[in-house]
């Protein structure tokens, strides 16, 4: 209830600040006897870690994860799994100049108003560094979901440039530094972001996460609907300002008969003729692909000078140097995948509790 | 944890089906000594109740609320408040023809897959009738927030027709059957919905809720961020497919320097020069207006015949007669307001628990 | 979190005051497709209801339960079940004289200190009348546990008079007004309570609840241990001042070798040679009988005049007239059974969530 | 919900096994701006750590605590505080002989039944080593309660030997290795335990914890009563089999007029003439001392050979060598204090959330 935990049965709690000694997450509610070792988690952390291209922050963090508990003889024991990631490339000095002034678009002002104290070093607890813990938890969630469920994310828009959905190719996603499913657009984004970075500016982005193989029946109406939990899960990622499911905001302009997904029977199984619902009806999964999108605002840490105030109430200007992502949306892709995995794993356990379906 | 409760400290649990004897909500965690009587709640229920114009369902429900507990001598006692609303205009016969076939776009199929049984009468638990309980809970939430906080909703788009934001006038909202802040657009919507209804079709909508007077500091990072909780709160309303805060999805196309809200000092107080953040930074309220938008898909209950399957796996067609809203988004306005009120009241209590600010 | 809910997956919330219009409970997290009708619940309420012998309060309440939601075509639907019990024999006038003075041993003073307002009529929310809701919830819990699990309670001590455990006979329990398993002791208690009642006094009691047929493996270490949850469940019953499991407080005086239950194999199954553990080791059920005991203090509402203070701080005397149980421990027997059932049902669901054992 | 967390607003989650690399606890919901450094926590850990006399285990653990997050510039920041304690004196080899056989009185059998896998090294997660994390959390809870609240524990019985309550002297508690308030009895216990240890046996104990200075009004009826939460908190400590508040089980034999604490006014303040209630009425604190007692069963790890079974279902014998406490009740004293502190801190925050009392 205190704000740093997520999930009900599959439940994790993260801790740690951007420039403290370490960050980490304790994952509780993991079923016993699942094979689990550090590489199973490291693999996903490597996807998120900084410094992999010129389009992300140059902070060098290996993000090496250590399992401190909950695993014995190579399998989970049903007890809490503590994962620890040491911070190795802290440069708190980079943040001295922002200790007393509030960076526009950041949580500096609100943390100061709420808590009366804040760890200003790189945003402290409010830093996107926290999302490494989410990715680690997501790796365990995937183990619970098993190989039948696939969760993949892709970047579908940077700045004003949206992909051509007709050109969608999941294989392309791994071949460019943007997780872009449209190879042609990836090239265009590279140019756009180079220009953006050189201008001391930054760009927003839209990410789409698709979960395939999810059985029908997951979700607990009415307040723990699957889409409600996904919305919360994705909205709590740093810099996210919106979430939509299936046809999302475009549904406003559709007619009822165009939006409702018709159903037929094929080879004895119910099939839907479209997926405007994004795989969720009445808060419960339909068995179709679950499709969620979220928007990440442009990075607020920019060279461009901005007007702000300091802790003593003086009007000042600020430019953020340090090491930053020109488009934080890129590294949000594995984070979004992880959060979707965590929501699904939690609901899988909740569903089998309620119905006995295993 | 079982799905029908919302909130942590201000916490309510709803119950009841569309065509059962009654629906209701038990609200726990209400501070003692708040003046409360039935008219305080009825006032908001009246705003949501059906049959107020030709643009909403013709089901006749007075939605009279009774307080069964938690109030003594005209004030709250700090114990649970049970609110009961009897169903008076049930017509379960209207639903006989849908008992065995799944209405596209509805929760019929997913409830059947999840539970193996469903109360098909008017959607049972999945009916938007449940939202009356939300509105009742929201009325109590407003009491907790006090007169300094104002929460108002408006419809900003129906079908493809969005309002002119430059024409926004809060006074207009009460003067048309759509809660539309743009008087000219309200006229256009009337035509559009008349056409839609006659065609046996339905329309989607976008609602905007604005909370003014919210103090800075509310919200519990990182998983109980104010925007995360708002996203969940609004996404769990029937037929909602997307939620955004502040500039929302439009933020993707903004540059960092255009999106981050600059700050100045006026009359000794910090002011923001814009509100792309929608009043929330790092999951914590800034003191600006909180601005949330959500999209409601077009009503799935339409006369237009649709292809579907029945419980025995046969391919069939279905047309939904009964009494339905051609645009459920209209009645979602007071529901959205209520959910925002509930989130804010909960966070007000959580904030004062953590910090001692009263 | 707000205090009136119990359980995590099988979760209920009670509401209502002793002399308000009704009391009730909403039970969420009930698996679908369980047969359930009002008589299934009424049966247990009848066991608790007042006025069945001269040893309990003469208040006449039929305690008729109505199911308002969550059941369709005779089975549970997986949605919340609201149970309503109307109060029919309210006599708030009986309580006028205590409106302003605090009855020693009651919650009058503490409610007033906490809330600054209190419904004084019969104790309001603090009345043991609330326990009817627990019994109703317990009836549903038993449905979840199924016929393989038997939960029985017995009174084992009234005042200074404890039963002879060697004379324990479960059949005797139904044959006397005390749920006493020792027929001879039941006669002695009748005399003792007649004397107590005539003296305007009251007596304490100890209740034992035994759950048989509980599978091994229930309980979630370390903070949601089965015994921890039982302790909380029983301690929250009105007037309870202590809870023990198995050998309980007597374990202090045992040697390690006498307390630890040895294990052997019989017919291929593990058996324990004793049950000092009360069926729980490390917070997890062993498969043996679960044995819990709790103590109920003597009724605080007595004719005997007591020194107290009033709301204005004056020293006064008080005698409680009204209708009261000379030994509230008697009617606590079905309540204790119900709470044990609720804890076990919750843990059954939690266990199958974690492990997939159905 | 997953079993390893405690508290609602002041909420901690522990992790780690007896012979893994480390144990720890993440404490969430700590108000900001409280001065906190490692010595504030170490002080209480030192009280619990093993090897301080011949009456506790000879395992050598320094139990040095490190703060990894949540503290900046010497004060809490309102973000999660991760506390890490490395295990330095693991001797997993000591446990090889018990890897396959279930120690009577231990959680070996139930963990194996529940999880199908267990970390057998020293009891793994079920080891009392976990209680170090509770003590660490309790140290932070004391900071929240402030200097006005004093929480002290004492051992009041070992084996069959109970203290003389008339001889109670809090100063004596620090002067003997048993936290015994009766100096004469401490000498007797030393003899008794020497004999017990030499016989390869063990002894049970009763601990009393007294909290003074707790304001009236804490506790959330009816399921989160202060005594309910204390019962759960204490019952979840390893080896505890019973909890009582105030007069506890002795209340069964009292008459109503002897048990109910009468009230008078002294110097304008309400005073109680006795404290059978143990400072709690109706689940809410009265302002008197809160008095809780709990019983710890005799250590199950004894040299005395016991009959048991192994994982393959063979009947075997077992003697536990390793390093063990002849009376685990002794080291339970600081653990009981810590749990009481955690319950009170949580309820202090909850109370101020509900009522605004700061």
CSV table of C-alpha atoms in Angstrom, one decimal, chain C residues 1-6 8 12-14 102-107 109-111 113-115 125-126 130 133-134 157-160 192 199-206 216-225 227-229 231-233 235-266 270-273 276-287 293-300 302 304-309 313-317 339 347 350-351 354-355 357, chain D residues 1-6 8 12-14 102-107 109-111 113-115 125-126 130 133-134 157-160 192 199-206 216-225 227-229 231-233 235-266 270-273 276-287 293-300 302 304-309 313-317 339 347 350-351 354-355 357:
chain,number,residue,atom,x,y,z
C,1,UNK,CA,-7.1,-1.6,4.3
C,2,UNK,CA,-9.8,0.4,6.0
C,3,UNK,CA,-10.6,-2.2,8.7
C,4,UNK,CA,-13.8,-3.8,7.8
C,5,UNK,CA,-12.6,-6.5,5.4
C,6,UNK,CA,-11.1,-9.9,6.0
C,8,UNK,CA,-7.1,-11.8,0.6
C,12,UNK,CA,-15.5,-10.2,2.8
C,13,UNK,CA,-16.5,-6.8,4.1
C,14,UNK,CA,-19.1,-6.3,6.8
C,102,UNK,CA,-18.8,5.1,29.0
C,103,UNK,CA,-19.5,1.5,30.0
C,104,UNK,CA,-16.4,-0.1,31.5
C,105,UNK,CA,-15.1,-2.9,29.5
C,106,UNK,CA,-16.8,-1.7,26.3
C,107,UNK,CA,-15.6,0.2,23.3
C,109,UNK,CA,-14.6,5.3,25.5
C,110,UNK,CA,-12.2,4.3,22.7
C,111,UNK,CA,-14.6,4.9,19.9
C,113,UNK,CA,-11.6,9.1,21.6
C,114,UNK,CA,-10.9,7.8,18.1
C,115,UNK,CA,-13.8,9.1,16.1
C,125,UNK,CA,-20.7,-0.9,15.1
C,126,UNK,CA,-18.8,-2.4,18.2
C,130,UNK,CA,-21.6,-7.7,13.7
C,133,UNK,CA,-22.2,-11.3,9.2
C,134,UNK,CA,-19.1,-13.4,10.0
C,157,UNK,CA,-14.5,-23.6,30.0
C,158,UNK,CA,-17.0,-21.3,31.6
C,159,UNK,CA,-15.8,-19.2,34.5
C,160,UNK,CA,-13.4,-21.3,36.5
C,192,UNK,CA,-23.2,-21.6,37.6
C,199,UNK,CA,-26.2,-11.9,40.8
C,200,UNK,CA,-26.2,-9.4,38.0
C,201,UNK,CA,-22.8,-10.6,37.0
C,202,UNK,CA,-21.3,-12.4,34.0
C,203,UNK,CA,-18.8,-15.2,33.2
C,204,UNK,CA,-15.9,-15.7,30.8
C,205,UNK,CA,-15.3,-18.7,28.6
C,206,UNK,CA,-12.8,-20.7,26.5
C,216,UNK,CA,-1.3,-30.4,4.2
C,217,UNK,CA,0.3,-27.4,2.6
C,218,UNK,CA,-2.1,-24.5,3.5
C,219,UNK,CA,-0.5,-21.3,4.8
C,220,UNK,CA,1.9,-18.7,3.4
C,221,UNK,CA,5.0,-18.1,5.4
C,222,UNK,CA,6.2,-16.0,7.0
C,223,UNK,CA,3.7,-13.2,7.7
C,224,UNK,CA,0.6,-14.9,6.4
C,225,UNK,CA,1.2,-18.1,8.3
C,227,UNK,CA,-1.7,-19.7,12.6
C,228,UNK,CA,-1.0,-16.0,12.3
C,229,UNK,CA,-4.2,-15.6,10.3
C,231,UNK,CA,-4.9,-15.7,15.6
C,232,UNK,CA,-6.0,-12.4,13.9
C,233,UNK,CA,-9.3,-13.9,12.8
C,235,UNK,CA,-8.8,-12.2,18.2
C,236,UNK,CA,-11.0,-9.8,16.2
C,237,UNK,CA,-14.1,-11.5,17.6
C,238,UNK,CA,-15.8,-9.3,20.2
C,239,UNK,CA,-14.4,-9.7,23.7
C,240,UNK,CA,-11.6,-12.2,22.8
C,241,UNK,CA,-8.4,-11.7,24.8
C,242,UNK,CA,-6.3,-14.6,23.7
C,243,UNK,CA,-5.7,-17.3,21.1
C,244,UNK,CA,-3.6,-20.4,21.2
C,245,UNK,CA,-2.9,-23.2,18.7
C,246,UNK,CA,-2.3,-26.8,19.7
C,247,UNK,CA,-0.6,-27.1,23.1
C,248,UNK,CA,-0.6,-23.3,23.2
C,249,UNK,CA,0.5,-21.7,26.5
C,250,UNK,CA,1.0,-25.1,28.0
C,251,UNK,CA,4.0,-25.5,25.6
C,252,UNK,CA,6.1,-23.2,27.8
C,253,UNK,CA,6.4,-25.9,30.4
C,254,UNK,CA,7.0,-28.8,28.0
C,255,UNK,CA,10.5,-30.2,27.2
C,256,UNK,CA,11.5,-30.2,23.5
C,257,UNK,CA,11.2,-34.0,23.2
C,258,UNK,CA,7.7,-34.0,24.7
C,259,UNK,CA,6.4,-31.1,22.5
C,260,UNK,CA,7.7,-32.1,19.1
C,261,UNK,CA,5.3,-34.5,17.4
C,262,UNK,CA,7.1,-37.6,16.2
C,263,UNK,CA,6.3,-39.1,12.8
C,264,UNK,CA,5.8,-42.6,11.6
C,265,UNK,CA,4.4,-44.3,8.5
C,266,UNK,CA,1.1,-46.1,8.6
C,270,UNK,CA,2.9,-40.2,7.2
C,271,UNK,CA,1.2,-40.0,10.6
C,272,UNK,CA,2.0,-37.9,13.6
C,273,UNK,CA,2.1,-39.6,17.1
C,276,UNK,CA,1.0,-30.5,20.1
C,277,UNK,CA,1.5,-28.4,17.0
C,278,UNK,CA,-2.3,-28.1,16.5
C,279,UNK,CA,-1.9,-29.1,12.9
C,280,UNK,CA,0.4,-26.3,11.9
C,281,UNK,CA,4.2,-26.3,11.5
C,282,UNK,CA,6.1,-23.3,10.2
C,283,UNK,CA,2.8,-21.6,9.5
C,284,UNK,CA,1.7,-24.4,7.1
C,285,UNK,CA,-0.9,-27.1,7.8
C,286,UNK,CA,0.4,-30.6,8.4
C,287,UNK,CA,-2.7,-32.5,7.5
C,293,UNK,CA,-8.6,-22.1,21.3
C,294,UNK,CA,-9.7,-18.6,22.3
C,295,UNK,CA,-10.8,-16.9,25.4
C,296,UNK,CA,-13.8,-14.6,25.7
C,297,UNK,CA,-13.9,-12.2,28.6
C,298,UNK,CA,-17.0,-12.0,30.8
C,299,UNK,CA,-19.7,-9.8,29.4
C,300,UNK,CA,-19.1,-6.2,30.3
C,302,UNK,CA,-23.8,-6.2,33.8
C,304,UNK,CA,-23.6,-4.7,38.9
C,305,UNK,CA,-23.0,-0.9,39.3
C,306,UNK,CA,-19.6,0.2,38.1
C,307,UNK,CA,-17.6,3.4,38.4
C,308,UNK,CA,-17.0,5.3,35.2
C,309,UNK,CA,-16.9,8.8,33.7
C,313,UNK,CA,-15.6,14.3,32.4
C,314,UNK,CA,-17.8,13.7,35.4
C,315,UNK,CA,-17.4,10.7,37.6
C,316,UNK,CA,-20.6,8.6,37.5
C,317,UNK,CA,-21.9,5.1,38.1
C,339,UNK,CA,-13.7,-17.4,11.2
C,347,UNK,CA,-5.7,-20.2,2.2
C,350,UNK,CA,-4.0,-18.9,-2.1
C,351,UNK,CA,-2.4,-22.3,-2.1
C,354,UNK,CA,0.8,-20.5,-5.9
C,355,UNK,CA,1.2,-24.1,-6.5
C,357,UNK,CA,-2.6,-27.9,-6.7
D,1,UNK,CA,-0.5,-10.8,-0.4
D,2,UNK,CA,2.2,-13.2,-1.1
D,3,UNK,CA,3.1,-13.9,2.5
D,4,UNK,CA,6.4,-12.1,3.2
D,5,UNK,CA,5.1,-8.6,3.9
D,6,UNK,CA,3.7,-7.1,7.0
D,8,UNK,CA,-0.5,-1.7,5.5
D,12,UNK,CA,8.0,-4.2,5.2
D,13,UNK,CA,8.9,-7.3,3.1
D,14,UNK,CA,11.6,-9.7,4.3
D,102,UNK,CA,12.1,-34.3,8.5
D,103,UNK,CA,12.9,-32.9,11.9
D,104,UNK,CA,9.9,-33.2,14.2
D,105,UNK,CA,8.5,-29.9,15.4
D,106,UNK,CA,10.1,-28.1,12.4
D,107,UNK,CA,8.7,-26.9,9.1
D,109,UNK,CA,7.7,-31.6,6.4
D,110,UNK,CA,5.2,-28.9,5.7
D,111,UNK,CA,7.5,-27.0,3.3
D,113,UNK,CA,4.4,-30.9,1.2
D,114,UNK,CA,3.6,-27.3,0.1
D,115,UNK,CA,6.4,-26.5,-2.2
D,125,UNK,CA,13.4,-19.5,4.9
D,126,UNK,CA,11.8,-21.1,8.0
D,130,UNK,CA,14.5,-14.3,9.5
D,133,UNK,CA,14.9,-8.6,9.5
D,134,UNK,CA,11.9,-8.0,11.8
D,157,UNK,CA,8.4,-17.9,32.2
D,158,UNK,CA,11.0,-20.5,31.2
D,159,UNK,CA,9.9,-24.1,31.4
D,160,UNK,CA,7.6,-24.5,34.4
D,192,UNK,CA,17.4,-24.9,34.9
D,199,UNK,CA,20.3,-33.3,28.8
D,200,UNK,CA,20.1,-32.5,25.1
D,201,UNK,CA,16.7,-31.1,25.7
D,202,UNK,CA,15.2,-27.6,25.4
D,203,UNK,CA,12.7,-25.4,27.2
D,204,UNK,CA,9.7,-23.2,26.3
D,205,UNK,CA,9.1,-19.7,27.5
D,206,UNK,CA,6.6,-16.9,27.8
D,216,UNK,CA,-5.7,6.5,22.8
D,217,UNK,CA,-7.4,5.9,19.5
D,218,UNK,CA,-5.1,3.5,17.6
D,219,UNK,CA,-6.7,0.5,15.9
D,220,UNK,CA,-9.2,0.0,13.1
D,221,UNK,CA,-12.2,-2.0,14.0
D,222,UNK,CA,-13.4,-4.5,13.2
D,223,UNK,CA,-10.9,-6.7,11.3
D,224,UNK,CA,-7.9,-4.6,11.8
D,225,UNK,CA,-8.3,-4.2,15.5
D,227,UNK,CA,-5.2,-6.6,19.3
D,228,UNK,CA,-6.0,-8.6,16.1
D,229,UNK,CA,-2.9,-7.2,14.4
D,231,UNK,CA,-2.0,-11.4,17.6
D,232,UNK,CA,-1.0,-12.0,14.0
D,233,UNK,CA,2.3,-10.1,14.4
D,235,UNK,CA,2.0,-15.5,16.2
D,236,UNK,CA,4.0,-15.3,13.1
D,237,UNK,CA,7.3,-15.3,15.1
D,238,UNK,CA,9.0,-18.7,14.8
D,239,UNK,CA,7.8,-21.2,17.4
D,240,UNK,CA,5.0,-19.1,18.9
D,241,UNK,CA,1.9,-21.0,19.8
D,242,UNK,CA,-0.3,-18.5,21.6
D,243,UNK,CA,-0.9,-14.8,22.2
D,244,UNK,CA,-2.9,-13.0,24.8
D,245,UNK,CA,-3.7,-9.4,25.7
D,246,UNK,CA,-4.1,-8.0,29.2
D,247,UNK,CA,-5.6,-10.6,31.5
D,248,UNK,CA,-5.7,-13.0,28.6
D,249,UNK,CA,-6.8,-16.6,29.2
D,250,UNK,CA,-7.1,-15.8,32.9
D,251,UNK,CA,-10.2,-13.6,32.0
D,252,UNK,CA,-12.2,-16.8,31.5
D,253,UNK,CA,-12.3,-17.3,35.3
D,254,UNK,CA,-13.1,-13.7,36.2
D,255,UNK,CA,-16.5,-12.2,36.9
D,256,UNK,CA,-17.6,-9.3,34.8
D,257,UNK,CA,-17.3,-6.8,37.6
D,258,UNK,CA,-13.8,-7.9,38.3
D,259,UNK,CA,-12.6,-7.9,34.7
D,260,UNK,CA,-14.0,-4.6,33.4
D,261,UNK,CA,-11.6,-1.8,34.2
D,262,UNK,CA,-13.4,1.0,36.1
D,263,UNK,CA,-12.7,4.6,35.3
D,264,UNK,CA,-12.2,7.8,37.3
D,265,UNK,CA,-10.9,11.3,36.7
D,266,UNK,CA,-7.6,12.4,38.1
D,270,UNK,CA,-9.5,9.9,32.6
D,271,UNK,CA,-7.7,7.1,34.4
D,272,UNK,CA,-8.5,3.4,34.6
D,273,UNK,CA,-8.3,1.7,38.0
D,276,UNK,CA,-7.3,-6.2,32.5
D,277,UNK,CA,-8.0,-4.9,29.0
D,278,UNK,CA,-4.2,-4.7,28.3
D,279,UNK,CA,-4.8,-1.2,27.0
D,280,UNK,CA,-7.2,-2.1,24.2
D,281,UNK,CA,-11.0,-1.9,24.1
D,282,UNK,CA,-13.0,-2.7,21.0
D,283,UNK,CA,-9.8,-3.1,19.1
D,284,UNK,CA,-8.7,0.5,19.9
D,285,UNK,CA,-6.0,1.7,22.3
D,286,UNK,CA,-7.2,3.2,25.6
D,287,UNK,CA,-4.1,5.2,26.4
D,293,UNK,CA,2.2,-12.0,26.0
D,294,UNK,CA,3.2,-14.8,23.8
D,295,UNK,CA,4.4,-18.4,24.3
D,296,UNK,CA,7.4,-19.9,22.5
D,297,UNK,CA,7.5,-23.6,22.3
D,298,UNK,CA,10.7,-25.5,23.3
D,299,UNK,CA,13.3,-25.6,20.6
D,300,UNK,CA,12.7,-28.5,18.3
D,302,UNK,CA,17.5,-31.2,20.2
D,304,UNK,CA,17.5,-36.2,22.1
D,305,UNK,CA,16.8,-38.8,19.3
D,306,UNK,CA,13.3,-38.5,17.8
D,307,UNK,CA,11.3,-40.8,15.5
D,308,UNK,CA,10.5,-39.4,12.1
D,309,UNK,CA,10.3,-40.2,8.4
D,313,UNK,CA,8.8,-42.5,3.3
D,314,UNK,CA,11.2,-44.5,5.4
D,315,UNK,CA,10.9,-44.5,9.2
D,316,UNK,CA,14.1,-43.1,10.7
D,317,UNK,CA,15.5,-41.5,13.8
D,339,UNK,CA,6.7,-6.6,16.1
D,347,UNK,CA,-1.7,2.0,13.2
D,350,UNK,CA,-3.5,4.7,9.6
D,351,UNK,CA,-5.1,6.7,12.4
D,354,UNK,CA,-8.5,8.5,8.9
D,355,UNK,CA,-8.9,11.2,11.5
D,357,UNK,CA,-4.9,13.7,14.2
